[in-house]
Amino acid sequence: MKEVTRKIPKKDALGLLLGKPVYTDDLAPKNSLIVKILRSPHAFAKIKNIDTLEATNIEGIECILTYKDVPRIPVTRAGQGYPEPSPHDWYILDEYVRYVGDEVAIVAGKDEKCVDEALKKIKVEYEVFEPVLDFEKAEGHSSVIHPEKETHPMFEIGFDAQKNIAASYEMEIGSVEEELKKCDVVVSERFYTQAQAHVAFEPHSAASYIDMQGRLVILTSTQVPFHVRRIIAEAFDIPIKNIRVIKPRIGGGFGGKQAVHGEPFVAAVTLKTGKPAKIVYTRQEVFEATYSRHPMRYDITLGATKDGKLKVIDMQGLSDTGAYGEHALTTFMVAGSKTLPMYNKVDAVRFKGKVVYTNKVPAGAYRGYGAIQGNFALESAIDLLAEKLGMDPAEFRRKNMIREGETSPIFKIMGEGREGVDMVVRSCKLNECLEEGMKLINWKEKFPRKKISETKYRGVGLAIAMQGSGIANIDMGAAVLKLNDDGSFNLLVGATDLGTGSDTILAQIAAEVLNVPTEDIIVYSSDTDLTPFDVGAYASSTTYVSGNAVKRAAEKMKKLIIKEGALKLGLDESKVDFDGKYIYEINGNKKVSLKELATVLLYTENQKQLISDASYVGEESPPPFMAGFAEVEVDIETGKVKLINYVAVVDCGVTINPNLARIQVEGGLVQGIGMTLFEDVKYSPNGKLLTNNLMHYKIPSRLDIGNIIVKFVESYEPTGPFGAKSVAEIGIDTPPAAIANAIYNAVGVRIKTLPITPEKILMNLNKK
Amino acid sequence: MKINVTINNEKKELEIAPDDILLDVLRRYGYHSVRRGCDTGMCGICTVLLDGKPVPSCSIFAARVDGHEITTVEGLPEAKELAKILAEEGADQCGFCSPGLIVNTVYLKKLKIKKIEEVKIKLIGNLCRCTGYVGQHRAIEKFLGVEK
């Protein structure tokens, strides 16, 4: 392969690195009204009265909108497949406010100063209710967070608003209770994961204006431009044809931008005033009023026979979706569907639980999407079981984990919000990942621990993980290729590059098919007027789903070139081929260059525009796999954990661009390490988020990460474009369990609640 | 009020309000490489050079730079070399934090800092959420000629 597997820089790299104006705030119309949001100071209240008169009279204020001024149509902000698995429980503005930070009023004015002043002058009277802040007490709480009649799911998701239940799910294969009786060893433990904040560095931003045809144009930092168009159309009851959504470059997303956030507010202002408007969230707003990861609780029971065969997995969960049920059911199900198939030889498996509303910052999509929560619980419990069996945890996994050519009934039973698809895992090098990782970390030498000094111990721990490659039978991506007169191509895709480099990867795939340099493929992505549909960047889908669409479109283009080339040469199509430069006679001397053919096609002979298109929906969602190994040093005097080494060995199929794949894994690992060791979300007793800035919410710095070693094993996914699977999320999944296991192996303390802070370790050490 | 500032070697007269923050003024005048990441001086993304030394422009009043020199990534000739190396490592990803990192790293080159541990300490204030830093370090080591 010439273009695929090339470590080329991203097409937009130099522009991004050297500070070109490419993000939403850089490109918003210069005369945009500044839009800000008055946010609720209460965790749960009803607005009794809003007086905006004094605020409206401030010089420079253009409009102030309250729930009385905007349509009240229940939608979900979550950008997912349609019909949506998230309940329709959100309104542009509502008389109820359901968390500290919920929107009360939209204020637009000529500059920040007048808008800030107006925000202070709006008088709101609230009827304050007792908030639901503890997700373990949410079900059946006397406060009902969504009492309104209009809120509803689009299909059966186990929704029960009167009991504060956004979704619920249950499945069982075999009989867990019966099989547990036949087990020699059983472990049963409870685990908790916290609400991690995304901290994409470009804050959520959106701008809007009315174009010369009177249509609403929205420029936005989003992962899902086509979903934004649909949701805005629905929320404002305007036709989709009257909306254009443009995604410029995105300063990171990680799931936090897989939804509408600022878009409805600028749209409301532009629709009301006819004027351009923009909103740029403050960092505090990003923390308080966008998304965080669903906190979850899992009760895990595992059973095995004494020879080390895992027989039973039972996962019973509770997930906290915050004030709105965005991604509620799907993140919960992924905690099972992207962990349980790893142990496919069990006799019985059960996964059940509920997702509840609380009066906290809404939870949403976040890289890992449930899998990291489930992985922490399951992979911690697997180590507990292996220890009880007296087995090396690596050996226990090797004996029980999924292999290439095998399947799991989970694939069919658990999809995302609905039934999944049957599939055989065609590429799975999990065993190779495990072997290679053990070598790189030096497992045999280092497991379980080494004493470094009187107060310091080093331990190693591991976890295995899987993810998916898009959502089978749901996620669709499409691509269009267009031949230019110099023989270059425009590649138009709806796929949404949010910094990952997917534009470049998709160009590499097209270039490989056409046998041209990637530099000859000009990519334009994510503009609902100009590019074909794509669900967007989520569920690790772009390389696999959009990549397959691009590959098909390029194959069609190649056929078109051969057909037109044959006509030009006066030969039958079967007698010619195309090598990237020339269309040539296979057994002869006739040839015409692509450039010449392209020029005559546009200007002189047999004139036409060569254009090809293709769409792709995965019939399967081939999982990438990895094995993660942590080596930690624990100080028993302070409880402090130092991450010494983290080894990640990944099977993501063929890496289309090994540099970009590696960075995806490294970046995922570090987010996972942050979640494991210190990223924490704290609320005041009244439900106000305390960790609402980067002083109080610590993300990993370059000194916190230890030595990170990423390796890819050789693997080829037959259904993927040139053998590729996804790589976006798999990196984040293993650190919580691998580090927890390493800490246990180092000092014998098992932390079951993330993050694993020095306080928790020390308190557990003192208990021993 | 008016201030006189040299930005990227060009003399400018800027109209500002007394309470304007440098970051906002720079963006208003079209220096879009200077980006807002956190509002609290924690992320390093808005780093510019003030009289040749790195500062977070979100934490400085514009009025204070009257009569001083500001350099952004656009005004640093060495920036392109580092950008190229970062791109070759794929260490840009979303790119939002890159200009601040580049400004700070070019400054380290001027100080001739070559020990990786010292480099990491000096760059600790430049946060990145995408790359996991590892690729950045591969690139920065090459650019600074870090001794191994």
mmCIF file of N, CA and C in Angstrom, chain A residues 16 39 55 88 109 133 184 224 257-258 300 304 307 328 373 405 409-410 426 478 495 546 563 585 588 608 645 759-760:
data_model
loop_
_atom_site.group_PDB
_atom_site.id
_atom_site.type_symbol
_atom_site.label_atom_id
_atom_site.label_comp_id
_atom_site.label_asym_id
_atom_site.label_seq_id
_atom_site.Cartn_x
_atom_site.Cartn_y
_atom_site.Cartn_z
ATOM 1 N N LEU A 16 -3.417 24.941 11.531
ATOM 2 C CA LEU A 16 -3.834 24.889 12.940
ATOM 3 C C LEU A 16 -2.697 25.321 13.853
ATOM 4 N N ARG A 39 -28.290 32.038 33.857
ATOM 5 C CA ARG A 39 -28.380 30.639 34.280
ATOM 6 C C ARG A 39 -28.955 30.519 35.693
ATOM 7 N N ALA A 55 -33.467 45.482 32.366
ATOM 8 C CA ALA A 55 -32.342 44.947 31.587
ATOM 9 C C ALA A 55 -32.479 45.304 30.108
ATOM 10 N N HIS A 88 -37.114 12.803 24.814
ATOM 11 C CA HIS A 88 -37.323 14.207 24.466
ATOM 12 C C HIS A 88 -37.771 14.942 25.725
ATOM 13 N N GLY A 109 -26.752 41.505 22.912
ATOM 14 C CA GLY A 109 -26.477 42.939 22.851
ATOM 15 C C GLY A 109 -25.242 43.225 22.035
ATOM 16 N N LEU A 133 -30.016 15.179 44.520
ATOM 17 C CA LEU A 133 -28.582 15.304 44.266
ATOM 18 C C LEU A 133 -27.835 13.982 44.405
ATOM 19 N N ASP A 184 -17.127 -22.725 41.901
ATOM 20 C CA ASP A 184 -16.310 -22.985 43.095
ATOM 21 C C ASP A 184 -15.932 -21.682 43.785
ATOM 22 N N VAL A 224 -21.517 16.900 15.270
ATOM 23 C CA VAL A 224 -22.675 16.299 14.595
ATOM 24 C C VAL A 224 -23.489 17.333 13.806
ATOM 25 N N LYS A 257 -19.235 17.560 22.348
ATOM 26 C CA LYS A 257 -19.876 18.343 21.301
ATOM 27 C C LYS A 257 -20.742 17.444 20.402
ATOM 28 N N GLN A 258 -21.121 16.282 20.949
ATOM 29 C CA GLN A 258 -22.043 15.398 20.227
ATOM 30 C C GLN A 258 -23.469 15.750 20.643
ATOM 31 N N ILE A 300 -20.950 -6.098 40.703
ATOM 32 C CA ILE A 300 -20.480 -7.168 39.826
ATOM 33 C C ILE A 300 -20.390 -8.463 40.615
ATOM 34 N N ALA A 304 -16.566 -18.674 38.975
ATOM 35 C CA ALA A 304 -15.662 -19.503 38.172
ATOM 36 C C ALA A 304 -15.511 -20.865 38.826
ATOM 37 N N ASP A 307 -10.672 -24.563 38.283
ATOM 38 C CA ASP A 307 -9.626 -24.634 37.257
ATOM 39 C C ASP A 307 -9.495 -23.323 36.463
ATOM 40 N N ALA A 328 -28.593 8.626 27.768
ATOM 41 C CA ALA A 328 -28.775 7.895 29.024
ATOM 42 C C ALA A 328 -28.776 6.381 28.805
ATOM 43 N N GLN A 373 -16.574 2.993 32.130
ATOM 44 C CA GLN A 373 -17.188 2.746 33.433
ATOM 45 C C GLN A 373 -17.328 1.236 33.665
ATOM 46 N N GLY A 405 -12.276 -15.107 15.174
ATOM 47 C CA GLY A 405 -13.161 -16.113 14.603
ATOM 48 C C GLY A 405 -14.284 -16.534 15.531
ATOM 49 N N PRO A 409 -22.948 -13.907 22.072
ATOM 50 C CA PRO A 409 -24.386 -13.624 21.893
ATOM 51 C C PRO A 409 -24.737 -12.170 22.229
ATOM 52 N N ILE A 410 -23.846 -11.518 22.982
ATOM 53 C CA ILE A 410 -24.091 -10.114 23.367
ATOM 54 C C ILE A 410 -24.238 -9.232 22.125
ATOM 55 N N ARG A 426 -13.922 -10.989 13.208
ATOM 56 C CA ARG A 426 -13.034 -11.450 12.129
ATOM 57 C C ARG A 426 -11.580 -11.118 12.405
ATOM 58 N N ALA A 478 -21.452 9.174 4.056
ATOM 59 C CA ALA A 478 -21.452 9.227 2.598
ATOM 60 C C ALA A 478 -20.326 10.121 2.107
ATOM 61 N N ALA A 495 -18.396 13.618 7.179
ATOM 62 C CA ALA A 495 -17.622 13.225 8.364
ATOM 63 C C ALA A 495 -16.999 14.449 9.010
ATOM 64 N N SER A 546 -17.255 6.117 7.569
ATOM 65 C CA SER A 546 -17.014 7.110 6.513
ATOM 66 C C SER A 546 -15.887 6.643 5.602
ATOM 67 N N LYS A 563 -13.702 4.195 -17.903
ATOM 68 C CA LYS A 563 -14.718 4.235 -18.953
ATOM 69 C C LYS A 563 -14.474 5.403 -19.907
ATOM 70 N N GLU A 585 -3.618 1.389 -22.537
ATOM 71 C CA GLU A 585 -4.004 0.131 -23.167
ATOM 72 C C GLU A 585 -3.209 -0.989 -22.501
ATOM 73 N N GLY A 588 -0.890 -2.818 -25.205
ATOM 74 C CA GLY A 588 -0.591 -1.941 -26.343
ATOM 75 C C GLY A 588 0.073 -0.670 -25.870
ATOM 76 N N LYS A 608 -18.272 16.448 -19.713
ATOM 77 C CA LYS A 608 -19.038 16.106 -18.504
ATOM 78 C C LYS A 608 -18.174 16.254 -17.260
ATOM 79 N N ASN A 645 5.168 3.582 34.358
ATOM 80 C CA ASN A 645 5.048 3.189 32.951
ATOM 81 C C ASN A 645 3.602 2.844 32.641
ATOM 82 N N GLU A 759 -5.774 10.188 49.431
ATOM 83 C CA GLU A 759 -6.584 10.055 50.652
ATOM 84 C C GLU A 759 -7.219 8.674 50.741
ATOM 85 N N LYS A 760 -7.802 8.233 49.628
ATOM 86 C CA LYS A 760 -8.475 6.929 49.646
ATOM 87 C C LYS A 760 -7.475 5.812 49.922
#
